[in-house]
């Protein structure tokens, strides 16, 4: 679904967890080292699967908009607005190190 709010385009999409092992492996391959580390911290296989599926989908969506492959999407994490930590802050697309897109991912 695409919405426009105050002149800004907002793309919304839902993610379903791939139950097939092959798809999960494909999604895992798209994640960067930090995303893999964060996924490994999740003890529940269901939560881990959702995290991997959501982040892979995010990379596909942003990659399509930046005209690059999903694995090449340069994501950065902005500091958390509450505590200042970069471990769980808002994500952003950052081609050439310049933030151009704010990404909200709710899992």
C-alpha positions in Angstrom: 0.0 0.0 0.0 1.3 3.4 -0.9 0.2 6.5 1.1 1.1 10.2 0.8 1.4 12.2 4.0 2.5 15.8 4.0 3.9 15.4 0.5 6.0 12.4 1.4 5.4 8.9 -0.1 5.0 6.2 2.5 5.2 2.6 1.3 3.7 0.0 3.6 4.0 -3.8 3.2 3.4 -6.9 5.2 5.9 -9.7 5.6 5.1 -13.4 5.9 7.7 -15.8 7.3 9.0 -18.3 4.7 8.6 -21.7 6.2 10.7 -23.4 3.5 14.3 -23.9 4.5 15.5 -22.9 1.0 13.8 -19.5 1.2 15.1 -18.8 4.7 18.7 -19.6 3.5 18.2 -17.2 0.6 16.9 -14.5 2.9 19.8 -15.1 5.4 22.3 -14.6 2.5 21.0 -11.0 2.0 21.7 -9.9 5.5 24.9 -8.1 6.5 27.1 -9.2 9.4 25.3 -7.0 12.0 21.9 -8.2 11.0 23.1 -11.9 11.2 24.5 -11.2 14.6 21.3 -9.7 15.8 19.3 -12.6 14.4 21.5 -15.1 16.2 20.7 -13.4 19.5 17.0 -14.3 19.1 16.4 -17.6 20.8 12.9 -18.3 19.4 13.1 -19.9 15.9 9.8 -18.1 15.0 11.1 -14.7 16.1 14.4 -15.3 14.3 12.6 -16.4 11.1 10.4 -13.3 11.2 13.4 -11.0 11.8 15.3 -12.6 8.9 12.2 -12.5 6.6 11.5 -8.8 7.5 15.0 -7.6 7.0 15.4 -9.5 3.7 12.1 -7.9 2.5 13.3 -4.5 3.7 16.5 -4.9 1.7 14.6 -6.0 -1.4 12.3 -3.0 -1.2 15.0 -0.5 -0.6 17.3 -2.1 -3.2 14.5 -1.7 -5.8 14.3 2.0 -5.0 18.0 2.5 -5.0 18.6 0.4 -8.1 21.0 -2.0 -6.4 20.8 -5.6 -5.3 19.2 -6.4 -1.9 22.5 -7.6 -0.5 24.2 -4.4 -1.5 21.7 -2.1 0.2 23.8 0.2 2.4 21.8 0.2 5.6 22.8 2.2 8.7 21.3 2.4 12.1 20.5 5.8 13.5 20.8 6.2 17.3 17.7 5.3 19.4 15.8 8.5 20.2 15.2 7.4 23.8 18.6 6.0 24.9 21.1 7.0 22.2 22.1 3.3 21.4 22.8 2.4 17.8 22.0 -1.2 18.5 18.3 -0.8 18.0 17.8 2.7 16.5 15.8 3.4 13.4 17.3 2.1 10.1 18.1 4.3 7.1 19.2 3.7 3.6 22.6 5.3 3.1 24.0 5.3 -0.4 27.5 6.8 -0.4 27.1 7.4 3.3 24.4 10.0 2.8 21.1 9.2 4.5 18.3 9.5 2.0 15.5 7.3 3.4 14.2 6.7 6.8 13.0 3.1 7.4 10.6 2.0 10.1 10.5 -1.8 10.5 8.0 -3.2 13.0 8.4 -6.8 13.8 
